[in-house]
XYZ file of C-alpha atoms in Angstrom:
329
model
C 125.425 98.567 93.542
C 124.066 101.995 92.488
C 120.515 102.321 91.239
C 119.099 105.687 90.166
C 115.413 106.048 89.314
C 113.911 109.200 87.780
C 116.212 111.398 89.870
C 115.331 115.092 89.606
C 116.667 118.275 91.203
C 115.034 121.646 90.686
C 116.182 125.039 91.958
C 113.305 127.531 91.712
C 112.627 127.591 87.940
C 115.848 125.843 86.978
C 115.853 122.072 86.555
C 119.462 120.974 87.142
C 118.804 117.234 86.815
C 115.722 115.888 85.083
C 114.379 112.341 85.400
C 117.688 110.480 85.015
C 117.827 106.725 85.572
C 120.815 104.372 85.416
C 122.458 101.467 87.218
C 126.078 100.685 88.065
C 126.984 97.067 88.778
C 129.278 95.899 91.561
C 132.989 96.147 90.743
C 132.574 98.333 87.638
C 134.487 101.508 86.786
C 132.041 103.981 85.248
C 132.870 107.345 83.699
C 130.366 110.121 84.461
C 130.584 112.810 81.787
C 128.870 115.971 80.676
C 129.592 119.571 79.637
C 129.971 122.245 82.297
C 126.574 122.865 83.871
C 125.162 119.535 82.700
C 124.230 118.398 86.212
C 127.159 116.092 87.071
C 128.029 117.742 90.388
C 124.373 117.997 91.402
C 123.908 114.282 90.702
C 127.009 113.405 92.726
C 125.796 115.512 95.633
C 122.465 113.710 95.633
C 124.120 110.282 95.517
C 126.345 111.210 98.473
C 123.316 112.543 100.412
C 124.664 116.106 100.420
C 121.570 117.320 98.543
C 118.055 115.849 98.682
C 116.394 115.221 95.308
C 113.257 117.103 94.330
C 111.802 113.911 92.913
C 112.833 110.335 92.220
C 115.198 108.284 94.314
C 118.459 106.348 94.314
C 120.055 103.591 96.327
C 123.682 102.797 97.083
C 124.618 99.266 98.179
C 120.918 98.638 98.774
C 120.340 101.684 101.003
C 117.976 104.492 100.001
C 119.499 107.987 99.869
C 116.352 109.516 101.413
C 115.434 106.943 104.032
C 118.920 105.727 105.055
C 121.399 108.546 104.319
C 123.831 107.618 107.129
C 124.098 104.044 105.858
C 124.750 105.368 102.343
C 127.521 107.672 103.591
C 129.186 104.795 105.442
C 129.472 102.898 102.163
C 130.891 105.698 100.043
C 134.483 106.855 99.730
C 134.814 110.297 98.163
C 137.779 112.051 96.583
C 136.993 115.603 95.427
C 139.125 117.349 92.821
C 141.154 118.976 95.605
C 141.939 116.304 98.244
C 140.603 117.227 101.717
C 143.973 117.342 103.481
C 145.159 119.106 106.629
C 148.566 120.280 105.457
C 149.962 120.721 108.993
C 149.447 116.999 109.705
C 151.778 114.140 108.877
C 150.462 111.502 106.470
C 149.974 108.726 109.034
C 148.588 111.163 111.591
C 146.050 112.410 109.053
C 144.948 108.924 107.997
C 144.543 107.886 111.637
C 142.435 110.980 112.265
C 140.224 110.287 109.221
C 139.896 106.631 110.211
C 138.563 107.598 113.633
C 136.039 109.922 111.988
C 134.884 106.959 109.911
C 134.379 104.752 112.942
C 137.618 102.759 112.936
C 139.661 102.187 116.088
C 142.395 100.111 117.699
C 144.010 97.273 115.780
C 141.507 97.548 112.937
C 142.423 101.193 112.367
C 146.168 100.466 112.403
C 145.664 97.586 109.977
C 143.670 99.724 107.534
C 146.225 102.545 107.683
C 149.002 100.063 106.861
C 146.897 98.631 104.025
C 146.096 101.951 102.309
C 149.689 103.147 102.659
C 150.855 100.051 100.824
C 148.022 100.032 98.282
C 148.449 103.691 97.386
C 152.283 103.564 97.518
C 152.649 106.263 100.173
C 154.577 104.240 102.750
C 157.734 106.283 102.188
C 155.958 109.526 103.181
C 154.086 108.275 106.259
C 156.030 110.572 108.585
C 156.155 113.624 106.286
C 153.994 116.719 106.572
C 151.234 116.781 103.977
C 152.092 120.391 103.187
C 155.531 119.301 101.964
C 154.303 116.530 99.651
C 154.189 116.820 95.878
C 150.853 117.082 94.078
C 151.093 113.434 93.075
C 151.602 112.240 96.639
C 148.785 114.451 97.922
C 146.484 112.895 95.339
C 147.504 109.426 96.542
C 146.891 110.367 100.165
C 143.472 111.688 99.129
C 142.706 108.356 97.490
C 144.010 106.521 100.569
C 141.557 108.379 102.835
C 138.729 107.557 100.420
C 139.330 103.789 100.657
C 140.396 103.750 104.309
C 137.086 102.384 105.609
C 136.819 99.875 102.734
C 133.700 101.420 101.147
C 131.539 99.634 98.601
C 131.504 102.680 96.306
C 134.230 105.164 95.375
C 133.346 108.524 93.830
C 136.382 110.217 92.311
C 136.352 113.720 90.817
C 139.251 114.582 88.516
C 141.667 112.165 90.253
C 144.561 112.975 87.895
C 144.103 116.755 87.675
C 147.435 118.565 87.764
C 149.588 115.435 87.695
C 152.519 114.828 85.357
C 152.340 111.984 82.780
C 154.131 109.489 85.023
C 151.866 110.277 87.976
C 148.792 110.062 85.727
C 149.726 106.554 84.585
C 150.415 105.453 88.151
C 147.072 106.851 89.363
C 145.186 105.187 86.501
C 146.832 101.854 87.298
C 145.869 102.266 90.942
C 142.228 103.037 90.069
C 142.037 100.028 87.747
C 143.518 97.884 90.528
C 140.768 98.995 92.921
C 137.999 97.816 90.576
C 136.381 94.593 91.687
C 136.902 95.402 95.349
C 135.079 98.698 94.884
C 132.499 100.101 92.484
C 134.032 103.291 91.068
C 132.316 106.343 89.593
C 134.877 108.555 87.866
C 133.840 112.122 87.080
C 136.376 113.848 84.847
C 136.817 116.315 82.006
C 139.701 114.305 80.548
C 138.031 112.055 77.996
C 141.094 109.914 77.106
C 141.258 109.015 80.796
C 137.753 107.561 80.602
C 138.661 105.592 77.467
C 141.682 104.060 79.179
C 140.161 103.464 82.607
C 136.400 102.935 82.448
C 134.282 99.988 81.364
C 131.083 101.986 80.947
C 130.171 105.615 80.338
C 127.240 107.710 81.537
C 126.768 111.005 79.691
C 124.339 113.729 80.714
C 123.577 116.993 78.956
C 121.410 119.854 80.219
C 120.302 117.709 83.108
C 119.123 114.803 80.950
C 120.664 111.397 80.402
C 121.827 111.050 76.787
C 123.820 107.792 76.920
C 124.757 104.937 79.206
C 126.725 102.106 77.626
C 130.167 100.588 77.219
C 132.757 102.650 75.335
C 132.890 99.976 72.637
C 129.123 100.014 72.079
C 129.043 103.808 71.983
C 131.746 103.761 69.325
C 129.744 101.283 67.254
C 126.592 103.384 67.574
C 128.470 106.561 66.644
C 129.852 104.972 63.498
C 126.430 103.788 62.372
C 128.055 101.087 60.242
C 131.466 99.463 60.178
C 134.484 101.710 59.695
C 137.858 100.151 58.834
C 141.355 101.260 57.884
C 142.844 99.495 54.861
C 146.571 99.707 54.131
C 147.424 98.664 50.569
C 150.708 98.424 48.645
C 151.424 97.733 44.976
C 153.274 94.497 44.205
C 156.041 96.406 42.438
C 155.840 99.475 44.635
C 153.543 101.185 42.120
C 150.034 102.132 43.238
C 147.498 104.603 41.878
C 145.486 105.828 44.924
C 142.686 107.178 42.738
C 142.238 103.781 41.063
C 142.283 102.000 44.430
C 139.704 104.409 45.817
C 137.388 103.801 42.857
C 137.714 100.037 43.274
C 137.003 100.164 47.021
C 133.928 102.308 46.446
C 132.497 99.569 44.218
C 132.654 96.882 46.929
C 129.059 95.994 47.988
C 128.043 97.686 51.235
C 130.689 100.449 51.081
C 129.225 103.912 51.719
C 132.348 106.078 51.587
C 136.116 105.864 51.073
C 138.640 108.486 52.204
C 142.413 108.662 51.702
C 144.057 108.823 55.123
C 147.809 108.429 54.490
C 150.063 108.103 51.455
C 153.679 106.968 51.554
C 156.111 105.674 48.963
C 155.509 102.037 49.900
C 151.832 102.037 50.837
C 148.561 103.962 51.013
C 145.941 103.864 53.784
C 142.213 104.382 53.234
C 139.331 104.653 55.679
C 136.300 102.755 54.457
C 132.844 103.418 55.916
C 130.174 100.794 55.335
C 126.443 101.275 55.090
C 124.487 100.717 58.295
C 124.469 97.085 59.468
C 126.958 96.058 56.750
C 130.259 94.420 57.638
C 132.573 94.642 54.658
C 136.009 93.546 55.857
C 135.853 90.152 54.128
C 134.692 91.610 50.818
C 137.344 94.337 51.010
C 140.130 91.835 51.596
C 139.031 89.679 48.665
C 138.701 92.679 46.358
C 142.196 93.981 47.172
C 143.828 90.588 46.621
C 141.844 89.975 43.421
C 143.081 93.303 42.064
C 146.682 92.127 42.487
C 147.635 94.460 45.331
C 149.208 93.626 48.702
C 146.901 93.925 51.711
C 149.224 95.090 54.494
C 146.611 95.791 57.157
C 142.860 95.743 57.721
C 141.582 96.914 61.125
C 138.618 98.724 62.703
C 138.848 102.503 62.795
C 137.996 103.531 66.349
C 135.818 106.550 67.024
C 137.273 108.571 69.890
C 135.201 109.255 72.975
C 135.690 112.942 72.232
C 133.842 112.564 68.918
C 131.055 110.605 70.617
C 130.790 113.253 73.339
C 130.454 116.022 70.756
C 127.804 114.088 68.841
C 125.697 113.385 71.910
C 125.936 116.781 73.599
C 126.204 119.060 70.589
C 129.135 120.810 72.284
C 131.488 122.953 70.286
C 134.380 121.810 72.431
C 134.982 119.121 74.985
C 135.204 120.089 78.657
C 138.945 119.375 78.456
C 139.370 121.923 75.665
C 137.119 124.417 77.439
C 139.227 124.132 80.576
C 142.431 124.586 78.552
C 141.007 127.657 76.847
C 139.903 129.157 80.176
C 143.362 128.528 81.617
C 144.980 130.257 78.648
C 142.696 133.287 79.093
C 143.708 133.591 82.740
């Protein structure tokens, strides 16, 4: 659905985006990440035909961004961080106006307005002024205008910015529900949102592509080998953590063992295997053979935040940077 080939954008002596290439398949939700100044916004502007590339090319729904920009724009729905609303308009009035701008008319326009109002759960505010709506409702109206013309591709920038936890969950559910009907590119600084919403992740840093893969595969690559959490209890409630740690370290393929949690009834260790070793079976057998109770054995997930820091070399995630800047203000 989206194909980017050696896309480059240069401003005088500054190269904002350098030779990036990636593909997004139809119906996928893809997270587009990078530190501030990495080139995310520049890339988005090129894909939406707002900026021409210096070199390379890209296509959206089979249409070239240089040769067929109008066709590309017809197939993209865009929601910027601040929804493009006219606050003096009523919700339905605004959606009708936007629909006409996008080439809809008559019965088709009325049908699409009804559809997006239902899909985005804004039917109860159809006759209210946009200026009097809450932030959550404005965000929904912004999403409604983005899907009004039934585009092939949705580009969403910070769709949950400023929302409360309930509104965030509702917006995430809505975005996940749109997948399949639309290919979605989600640009955000909130990394847990990408983990919970996106199937794949594209990460750029200093204008260069540093990763494009599923979250699960990125976690596996970041770990290097297998990493598991092992919860162990003594049969009589008595357990020597130091002795357990020494035993676990002797299991073939184990590279490191760390104590993660100690309670009266059990102790949890994180076990890191050597590269390409999978040690869960050997760990389970060793624990049982030693006469201890194996309460739990599960993979230890690497957070997307840790992966982001590894790949970009950032001292803080964009989310933390934004929080720190807000605190300074």
